[in-house]
PDB file of C-alpha atoms in Angstrom:
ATOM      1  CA  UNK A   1      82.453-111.752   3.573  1.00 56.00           C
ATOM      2  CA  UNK A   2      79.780-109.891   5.158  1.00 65.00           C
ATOM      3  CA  UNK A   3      77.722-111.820   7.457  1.00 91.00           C
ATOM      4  CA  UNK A   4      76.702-112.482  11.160  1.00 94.00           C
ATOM      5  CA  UNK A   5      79.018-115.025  13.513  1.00 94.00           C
ATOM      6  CA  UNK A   6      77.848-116.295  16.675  1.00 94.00           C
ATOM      7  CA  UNK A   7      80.338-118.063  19.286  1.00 88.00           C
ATOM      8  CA  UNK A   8      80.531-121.094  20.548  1.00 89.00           C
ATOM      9  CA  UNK A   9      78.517-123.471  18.577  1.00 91.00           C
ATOM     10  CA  UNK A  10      78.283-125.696  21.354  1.00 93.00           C
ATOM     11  CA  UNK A  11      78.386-124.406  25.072  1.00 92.00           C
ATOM     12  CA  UNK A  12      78.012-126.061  28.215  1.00 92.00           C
ATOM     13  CA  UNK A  13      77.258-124.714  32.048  1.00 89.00           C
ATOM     14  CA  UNK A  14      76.753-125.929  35.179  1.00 89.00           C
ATOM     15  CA  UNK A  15      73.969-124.693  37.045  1.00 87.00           C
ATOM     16  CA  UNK A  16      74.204-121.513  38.780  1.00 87.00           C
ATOM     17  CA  UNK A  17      76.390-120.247  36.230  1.00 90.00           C
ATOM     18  CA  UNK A  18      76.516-117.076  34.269  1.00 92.00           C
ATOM     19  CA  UNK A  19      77.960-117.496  30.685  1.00 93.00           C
ATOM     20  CA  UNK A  20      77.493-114.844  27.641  1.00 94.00           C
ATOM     21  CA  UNK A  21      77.103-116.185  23.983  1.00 95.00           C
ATOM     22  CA  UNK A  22      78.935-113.666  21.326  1.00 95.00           C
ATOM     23  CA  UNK A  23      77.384-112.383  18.250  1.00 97.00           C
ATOM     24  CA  UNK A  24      79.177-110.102  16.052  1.00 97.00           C
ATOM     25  CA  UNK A  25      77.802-108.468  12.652  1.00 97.00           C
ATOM     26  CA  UNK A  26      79.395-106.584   9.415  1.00 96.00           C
ATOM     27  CA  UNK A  27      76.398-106.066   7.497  1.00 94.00           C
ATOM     28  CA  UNK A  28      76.011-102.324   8.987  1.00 94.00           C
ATOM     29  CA  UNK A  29      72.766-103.261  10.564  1.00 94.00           C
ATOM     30  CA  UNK A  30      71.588-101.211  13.153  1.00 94.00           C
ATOM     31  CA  UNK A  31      69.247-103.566  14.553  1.00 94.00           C
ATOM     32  CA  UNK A  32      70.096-106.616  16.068  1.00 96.00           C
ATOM     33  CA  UNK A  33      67.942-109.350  17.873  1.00 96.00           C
ATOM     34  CA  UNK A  34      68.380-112.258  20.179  1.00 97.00           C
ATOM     35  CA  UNK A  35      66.002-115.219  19.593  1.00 96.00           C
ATOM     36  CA  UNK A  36      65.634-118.482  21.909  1.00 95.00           C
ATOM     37  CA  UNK A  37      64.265-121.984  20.072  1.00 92.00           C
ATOM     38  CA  UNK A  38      62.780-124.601  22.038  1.00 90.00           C
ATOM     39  CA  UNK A  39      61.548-128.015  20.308  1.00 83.00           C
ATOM     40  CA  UNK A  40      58.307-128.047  18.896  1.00 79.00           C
ATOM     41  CA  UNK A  41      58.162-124.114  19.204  1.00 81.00           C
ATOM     42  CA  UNK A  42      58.684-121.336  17.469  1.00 83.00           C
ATOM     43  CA  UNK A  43      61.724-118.728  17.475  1.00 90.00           C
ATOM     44  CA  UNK A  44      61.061-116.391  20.386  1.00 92.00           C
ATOM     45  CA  UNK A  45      62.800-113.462  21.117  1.00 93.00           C
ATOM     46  CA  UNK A  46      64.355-112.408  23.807  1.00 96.00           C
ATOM     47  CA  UNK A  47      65.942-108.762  23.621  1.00 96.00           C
ATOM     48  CA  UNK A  48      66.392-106.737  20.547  1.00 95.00           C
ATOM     49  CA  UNK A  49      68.532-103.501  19.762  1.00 96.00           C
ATOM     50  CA  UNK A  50      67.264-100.772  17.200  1.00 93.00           C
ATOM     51  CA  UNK A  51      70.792 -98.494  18.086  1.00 94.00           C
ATOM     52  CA  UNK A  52      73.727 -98.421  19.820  1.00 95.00           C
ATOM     53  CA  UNK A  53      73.508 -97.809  23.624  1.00 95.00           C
ATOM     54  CA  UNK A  54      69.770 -98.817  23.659  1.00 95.00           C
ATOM     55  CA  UNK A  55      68.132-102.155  23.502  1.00 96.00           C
ATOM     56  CA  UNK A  56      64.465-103.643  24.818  1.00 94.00           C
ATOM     57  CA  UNK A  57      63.300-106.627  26.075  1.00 94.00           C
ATOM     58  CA  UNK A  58      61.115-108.933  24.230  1.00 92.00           C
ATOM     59  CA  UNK A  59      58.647-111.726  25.074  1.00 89.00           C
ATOM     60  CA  UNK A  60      61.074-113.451  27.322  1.00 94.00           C
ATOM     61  CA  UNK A  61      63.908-111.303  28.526  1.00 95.00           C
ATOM     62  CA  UNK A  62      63.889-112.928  32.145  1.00 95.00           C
ATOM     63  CA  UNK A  63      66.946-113.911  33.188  1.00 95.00           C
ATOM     64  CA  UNK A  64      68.196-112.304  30.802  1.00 97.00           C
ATOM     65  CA  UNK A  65      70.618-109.351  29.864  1.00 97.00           C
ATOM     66  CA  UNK A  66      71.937-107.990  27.025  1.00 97.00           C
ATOM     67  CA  UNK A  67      74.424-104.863  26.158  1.00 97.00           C
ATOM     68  CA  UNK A  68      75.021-103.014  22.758  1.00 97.00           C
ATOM     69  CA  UNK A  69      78.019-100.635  22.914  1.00 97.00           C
ATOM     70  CA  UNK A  70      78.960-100.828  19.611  1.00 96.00           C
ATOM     71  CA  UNK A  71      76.776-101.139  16.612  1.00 97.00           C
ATOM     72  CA  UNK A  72      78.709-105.130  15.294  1.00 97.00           C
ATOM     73  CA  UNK A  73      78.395-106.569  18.579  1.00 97.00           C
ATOM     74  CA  UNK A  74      75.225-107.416  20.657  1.00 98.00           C
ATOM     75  CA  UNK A  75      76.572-110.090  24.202  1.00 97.00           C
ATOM     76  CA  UNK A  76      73.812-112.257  25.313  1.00 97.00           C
ATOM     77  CA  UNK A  77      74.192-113.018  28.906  1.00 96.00           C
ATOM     78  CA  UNK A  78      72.381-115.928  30.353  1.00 94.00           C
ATOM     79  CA  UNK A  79      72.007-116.009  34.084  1.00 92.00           C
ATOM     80  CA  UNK A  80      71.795-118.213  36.686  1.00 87.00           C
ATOM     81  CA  UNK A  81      68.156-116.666  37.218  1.00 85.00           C
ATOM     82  CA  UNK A  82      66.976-118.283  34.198  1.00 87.00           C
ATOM     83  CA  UNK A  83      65.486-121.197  35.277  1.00 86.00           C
ATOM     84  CA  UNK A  84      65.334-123.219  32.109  1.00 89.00           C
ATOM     85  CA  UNK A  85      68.810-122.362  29.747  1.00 91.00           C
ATOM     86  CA  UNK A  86      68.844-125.107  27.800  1.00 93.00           C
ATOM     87  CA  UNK A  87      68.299-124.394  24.282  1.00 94.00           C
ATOM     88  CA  UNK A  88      69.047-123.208  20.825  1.00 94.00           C
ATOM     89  CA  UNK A  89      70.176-119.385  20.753  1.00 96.00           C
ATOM     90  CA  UNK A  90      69.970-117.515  17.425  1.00 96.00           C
ATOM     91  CA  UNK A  91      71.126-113.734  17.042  1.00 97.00           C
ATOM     92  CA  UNK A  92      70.029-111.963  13.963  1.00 95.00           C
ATOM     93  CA  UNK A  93      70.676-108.600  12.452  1.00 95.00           C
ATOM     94  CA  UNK A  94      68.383-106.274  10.037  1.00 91.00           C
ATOM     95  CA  UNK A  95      65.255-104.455   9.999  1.00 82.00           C
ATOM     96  CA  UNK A  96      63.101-105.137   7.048  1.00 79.00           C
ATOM     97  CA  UNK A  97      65.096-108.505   6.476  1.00 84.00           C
ATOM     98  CA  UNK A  98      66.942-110.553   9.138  1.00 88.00           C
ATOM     99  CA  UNK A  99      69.475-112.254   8.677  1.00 92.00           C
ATOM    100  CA  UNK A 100      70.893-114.883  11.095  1.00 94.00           C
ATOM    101  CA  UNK A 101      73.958-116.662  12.883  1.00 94.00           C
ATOM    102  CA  UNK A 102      74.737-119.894  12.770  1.00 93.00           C
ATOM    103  CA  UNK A 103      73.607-120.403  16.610  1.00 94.00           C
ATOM    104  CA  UNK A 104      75.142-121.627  19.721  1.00 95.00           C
ATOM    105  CA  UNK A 105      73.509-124.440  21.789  1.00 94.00           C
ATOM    106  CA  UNK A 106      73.549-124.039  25.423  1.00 94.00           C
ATOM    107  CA  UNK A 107      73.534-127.485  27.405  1.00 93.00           C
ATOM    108  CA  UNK A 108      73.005-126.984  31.548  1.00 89.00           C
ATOM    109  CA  UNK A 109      74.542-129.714  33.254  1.00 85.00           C
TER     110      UNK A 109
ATOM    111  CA  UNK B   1      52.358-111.801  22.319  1.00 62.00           C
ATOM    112  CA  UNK B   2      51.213-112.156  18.519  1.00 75.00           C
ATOM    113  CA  UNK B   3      50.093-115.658  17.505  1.00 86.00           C
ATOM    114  CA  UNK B   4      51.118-116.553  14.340  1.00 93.00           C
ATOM    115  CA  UNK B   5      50.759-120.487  13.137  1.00 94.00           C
ATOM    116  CA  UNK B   6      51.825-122.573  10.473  1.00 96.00           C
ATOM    117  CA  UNK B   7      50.090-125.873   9.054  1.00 96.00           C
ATOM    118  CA  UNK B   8      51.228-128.331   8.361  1.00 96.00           C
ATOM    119  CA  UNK B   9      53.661-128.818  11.386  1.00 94.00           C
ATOM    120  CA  UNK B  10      55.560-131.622   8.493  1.00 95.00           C
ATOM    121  CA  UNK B  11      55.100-132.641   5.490  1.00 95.00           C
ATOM    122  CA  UNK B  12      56.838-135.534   3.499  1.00 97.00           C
ATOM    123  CA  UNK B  13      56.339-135.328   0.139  1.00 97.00           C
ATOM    124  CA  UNK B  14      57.726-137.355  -3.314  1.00 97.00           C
ATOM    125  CA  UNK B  15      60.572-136.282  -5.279  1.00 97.00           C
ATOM    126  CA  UNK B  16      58.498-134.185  -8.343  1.00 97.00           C
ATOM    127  CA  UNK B  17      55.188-133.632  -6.241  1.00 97.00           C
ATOM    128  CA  UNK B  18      54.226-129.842  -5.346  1.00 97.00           C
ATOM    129  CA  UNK B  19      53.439-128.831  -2.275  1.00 96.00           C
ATOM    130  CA  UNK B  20      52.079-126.219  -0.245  1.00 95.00           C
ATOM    131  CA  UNK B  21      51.669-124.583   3.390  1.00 94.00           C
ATOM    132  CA  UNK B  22      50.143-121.852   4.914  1.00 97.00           C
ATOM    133  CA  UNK B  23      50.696-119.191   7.646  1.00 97.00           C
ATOM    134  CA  UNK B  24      48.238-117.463   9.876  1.00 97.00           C
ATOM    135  CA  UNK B  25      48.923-114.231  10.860  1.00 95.00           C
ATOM    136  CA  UNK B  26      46.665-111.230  12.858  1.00 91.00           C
ATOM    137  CA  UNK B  27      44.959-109.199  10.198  1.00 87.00           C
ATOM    138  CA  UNK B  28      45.170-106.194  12.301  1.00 86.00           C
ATOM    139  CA  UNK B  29      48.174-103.798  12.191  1.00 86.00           C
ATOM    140  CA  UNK B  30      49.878-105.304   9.320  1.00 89.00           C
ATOM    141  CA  UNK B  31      53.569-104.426   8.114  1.00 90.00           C
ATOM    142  CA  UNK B  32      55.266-107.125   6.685  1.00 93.00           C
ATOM    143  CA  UNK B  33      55.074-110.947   6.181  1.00 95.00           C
ATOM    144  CA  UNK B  34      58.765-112.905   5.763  1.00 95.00           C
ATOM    145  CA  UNK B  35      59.511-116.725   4.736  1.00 97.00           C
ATOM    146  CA  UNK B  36      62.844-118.207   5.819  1.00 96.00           C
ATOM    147  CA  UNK B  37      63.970-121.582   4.828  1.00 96.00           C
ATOM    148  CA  UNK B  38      65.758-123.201   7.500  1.00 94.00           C
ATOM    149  CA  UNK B  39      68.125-126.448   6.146  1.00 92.00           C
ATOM    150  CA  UNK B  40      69.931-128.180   9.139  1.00 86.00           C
ATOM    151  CA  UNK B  41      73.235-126.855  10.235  1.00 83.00           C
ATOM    152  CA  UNK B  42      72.431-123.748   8.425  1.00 88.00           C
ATOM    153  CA  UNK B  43      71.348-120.524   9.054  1.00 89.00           C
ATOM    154  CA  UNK B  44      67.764-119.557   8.158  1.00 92.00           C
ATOM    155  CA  UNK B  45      68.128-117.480   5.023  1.00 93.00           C
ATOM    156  CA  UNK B  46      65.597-115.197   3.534  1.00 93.00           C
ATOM    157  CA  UNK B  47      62.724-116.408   1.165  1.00 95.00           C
ATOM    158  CA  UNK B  48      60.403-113.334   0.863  1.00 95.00           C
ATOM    159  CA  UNK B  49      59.264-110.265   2.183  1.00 94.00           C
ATOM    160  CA  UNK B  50      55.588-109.252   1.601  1.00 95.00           C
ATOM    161  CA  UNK B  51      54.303-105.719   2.234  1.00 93.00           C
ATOM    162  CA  UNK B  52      51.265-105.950  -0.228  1.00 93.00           C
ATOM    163  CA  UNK B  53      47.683-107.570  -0.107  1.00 93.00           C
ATOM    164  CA  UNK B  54      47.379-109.715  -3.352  1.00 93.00           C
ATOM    165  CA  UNK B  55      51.300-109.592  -3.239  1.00 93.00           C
ATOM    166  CA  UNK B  56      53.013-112.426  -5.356  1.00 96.00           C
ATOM    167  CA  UNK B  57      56.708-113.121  -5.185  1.00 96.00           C
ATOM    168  CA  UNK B  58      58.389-116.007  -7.088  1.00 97.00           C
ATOM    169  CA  UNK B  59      62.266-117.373  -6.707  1.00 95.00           C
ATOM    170  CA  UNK B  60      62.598-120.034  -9.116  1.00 95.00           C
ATOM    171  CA  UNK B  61      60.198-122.666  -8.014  1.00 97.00           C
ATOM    172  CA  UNK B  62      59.240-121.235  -5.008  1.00 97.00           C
ATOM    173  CA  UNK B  63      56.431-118.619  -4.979  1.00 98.00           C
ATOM    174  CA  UNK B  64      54.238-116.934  -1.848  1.00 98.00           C
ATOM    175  CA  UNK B  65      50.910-115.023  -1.572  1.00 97.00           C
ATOM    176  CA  UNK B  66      49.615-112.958   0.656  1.00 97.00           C
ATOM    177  CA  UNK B  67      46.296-111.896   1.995  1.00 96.00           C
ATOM    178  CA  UNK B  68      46.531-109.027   4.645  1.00 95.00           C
ATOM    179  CA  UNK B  69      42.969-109.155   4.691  1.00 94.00           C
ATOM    180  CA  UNK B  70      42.051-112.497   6.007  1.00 94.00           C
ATOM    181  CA  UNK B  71      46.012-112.888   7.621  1.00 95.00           C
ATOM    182  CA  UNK B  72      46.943-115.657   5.501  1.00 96.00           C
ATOM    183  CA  UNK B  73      49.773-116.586   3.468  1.00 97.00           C
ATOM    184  CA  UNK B  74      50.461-119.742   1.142  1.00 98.00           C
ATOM    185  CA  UNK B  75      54.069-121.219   0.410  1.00 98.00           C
ATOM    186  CA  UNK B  76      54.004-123.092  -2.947  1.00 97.00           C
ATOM    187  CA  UNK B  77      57.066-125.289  -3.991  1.00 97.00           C
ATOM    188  CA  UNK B  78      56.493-127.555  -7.712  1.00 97.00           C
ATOM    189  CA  UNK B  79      57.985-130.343  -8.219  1.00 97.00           C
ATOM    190  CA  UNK B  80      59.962-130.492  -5.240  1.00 97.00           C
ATOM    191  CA  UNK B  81      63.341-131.487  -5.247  1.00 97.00           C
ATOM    192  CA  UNK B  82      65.461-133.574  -2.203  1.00 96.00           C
ATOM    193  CA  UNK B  83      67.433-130.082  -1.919  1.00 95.00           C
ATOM    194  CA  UNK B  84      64.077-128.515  -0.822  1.00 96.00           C
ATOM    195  CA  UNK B  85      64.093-130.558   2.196  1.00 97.00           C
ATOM    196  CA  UNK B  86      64.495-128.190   5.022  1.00 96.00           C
ATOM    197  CA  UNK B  87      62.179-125.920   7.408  1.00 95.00           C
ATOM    198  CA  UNK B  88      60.064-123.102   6.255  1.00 97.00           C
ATOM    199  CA  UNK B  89      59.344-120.088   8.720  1.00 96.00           C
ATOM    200  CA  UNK B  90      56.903-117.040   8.353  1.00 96.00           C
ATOM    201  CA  UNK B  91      56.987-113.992  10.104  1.00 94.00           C
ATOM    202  CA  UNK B  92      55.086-111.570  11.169  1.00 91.00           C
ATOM    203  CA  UNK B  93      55.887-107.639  11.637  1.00 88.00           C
ATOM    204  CA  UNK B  94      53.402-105.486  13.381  1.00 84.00           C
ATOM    205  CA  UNK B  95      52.894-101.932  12.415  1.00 81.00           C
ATOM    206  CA  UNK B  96      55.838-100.680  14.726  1.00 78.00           C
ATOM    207  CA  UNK B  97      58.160-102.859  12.724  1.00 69.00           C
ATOM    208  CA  UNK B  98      60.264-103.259  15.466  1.00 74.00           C
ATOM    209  CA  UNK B  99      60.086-107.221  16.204  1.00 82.00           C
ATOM    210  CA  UNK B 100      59.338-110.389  14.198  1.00 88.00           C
ATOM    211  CA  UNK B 101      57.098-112.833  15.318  1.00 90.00           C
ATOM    212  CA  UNK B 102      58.084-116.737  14.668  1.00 92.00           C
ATOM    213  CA  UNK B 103      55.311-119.427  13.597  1.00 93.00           C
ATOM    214  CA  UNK B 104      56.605-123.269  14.554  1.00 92.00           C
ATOM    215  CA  UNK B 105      57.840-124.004  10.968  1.00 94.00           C
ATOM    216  CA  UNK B 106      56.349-126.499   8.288  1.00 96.00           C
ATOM    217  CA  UNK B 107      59.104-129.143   8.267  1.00 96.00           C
ATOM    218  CA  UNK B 108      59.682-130.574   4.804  1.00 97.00           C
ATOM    219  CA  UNK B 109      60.916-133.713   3.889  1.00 97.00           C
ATOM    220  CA  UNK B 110      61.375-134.326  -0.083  1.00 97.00           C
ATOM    221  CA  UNK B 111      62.019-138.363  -0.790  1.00 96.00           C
ATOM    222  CA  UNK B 112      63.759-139.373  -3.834  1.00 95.00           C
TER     223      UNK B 112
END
């Protein structure tokens, strides 16, 4: 099945913590984006890769970091410089059409 | 940062009624316009993707316009059904292509 998975579902950190949410794609998409959803907002994104061994930061890449060596996989890392982690992640793959993961929710204890 | 807004933020509506929501958009440097439905625990899949002013694109009963001109765009569900229920996202691509920009949603709740 072709398609995007994203791993955990459910993740939880203490504060001060680095931790890195997967995403993996088989669709042969060369672009691939990282998207952050707060309640009551909408999806904003965070980094975004157009091709392997490149990527650039979007509206709120702050303590954030990203890598892209090969074309299915695009790492979110979340570090402890991000002051406010807690959220709903969503990674996403295409160009003219996304399509998404199922998401991983980050909890900061 | 591109401001692109939805209304309504919800809607409940009665099994059979149609419906309708719209999203605001910049008129300037136009690309693309996309509508996701979102259903809980899912992923948000793909509804549309508009290119054209005047464009009209229909999926059963589900059908979108879009003005590029004025940088609006109107969902239209009839006779909704309970499975409708879900979130509906638009987005926006600039002329570079390269990102998406996210309105909040119009949250839609179908009652049997």
């Amino acid at each position: 099945d072709g398609g995007i998975t994203q791993s955990p579902k459910y993740l939880f950190r203490k504060e001060g913590q680095n931790v890195t949410l997967s995403c993996e794609q088989n669709l042969n998409h060369d672009a691939m984006y990282w998207y952050r959803q707060d309640p009551g907002q909408g999806l904003r994104l965070i980094y975004y890769s157009q091709i392997v061994n490149d990527f650039q930061k979007g509206d709120i890449a702050e303590g954030y970091s990203v890598s892209r060596e090969k074309k299915e996989s695009f790492p979110l890392t979340v570090t402890s410089a991000q002051k406010n982690p807690t959220a709903f992640y969503l990674c996403a793959s295409g160009f003219n059409e996304q399509f998404f993961g199922p998401g991983t929710r980050l909890t900061v204890l | 940062i591109l401001n692109v807004e939805q209304s309504p933020q919800s809607l409940h509506v009665q099994e059979g009624d149609s419906t309708n929501f719209t999203c605001s958009f910049p008129s300037s440097n136009f690309y693309a316009l996309h509508w996701y439905r979102w259903e809980t625990a899912k992923s948000p899949e793909a509804l549309f993707v508009m290119t054209l002013n005047g464009d009209e694109k229909k999926k059963g009963r589900i059908s979108a316009t879009l003005n590029t001109k004025e940088g609006y765009s109107y969902l239209y569900i009839k006779g909704s059904q309970p499975e409708d229920s879900a979130t509906y996202l638009c987005a926006f691509n600039d002329i570079t292509g390269n990102q998406f920009y996210f309105g909040t949603g119009t949250s839609l709740t179908v009652i049997p």
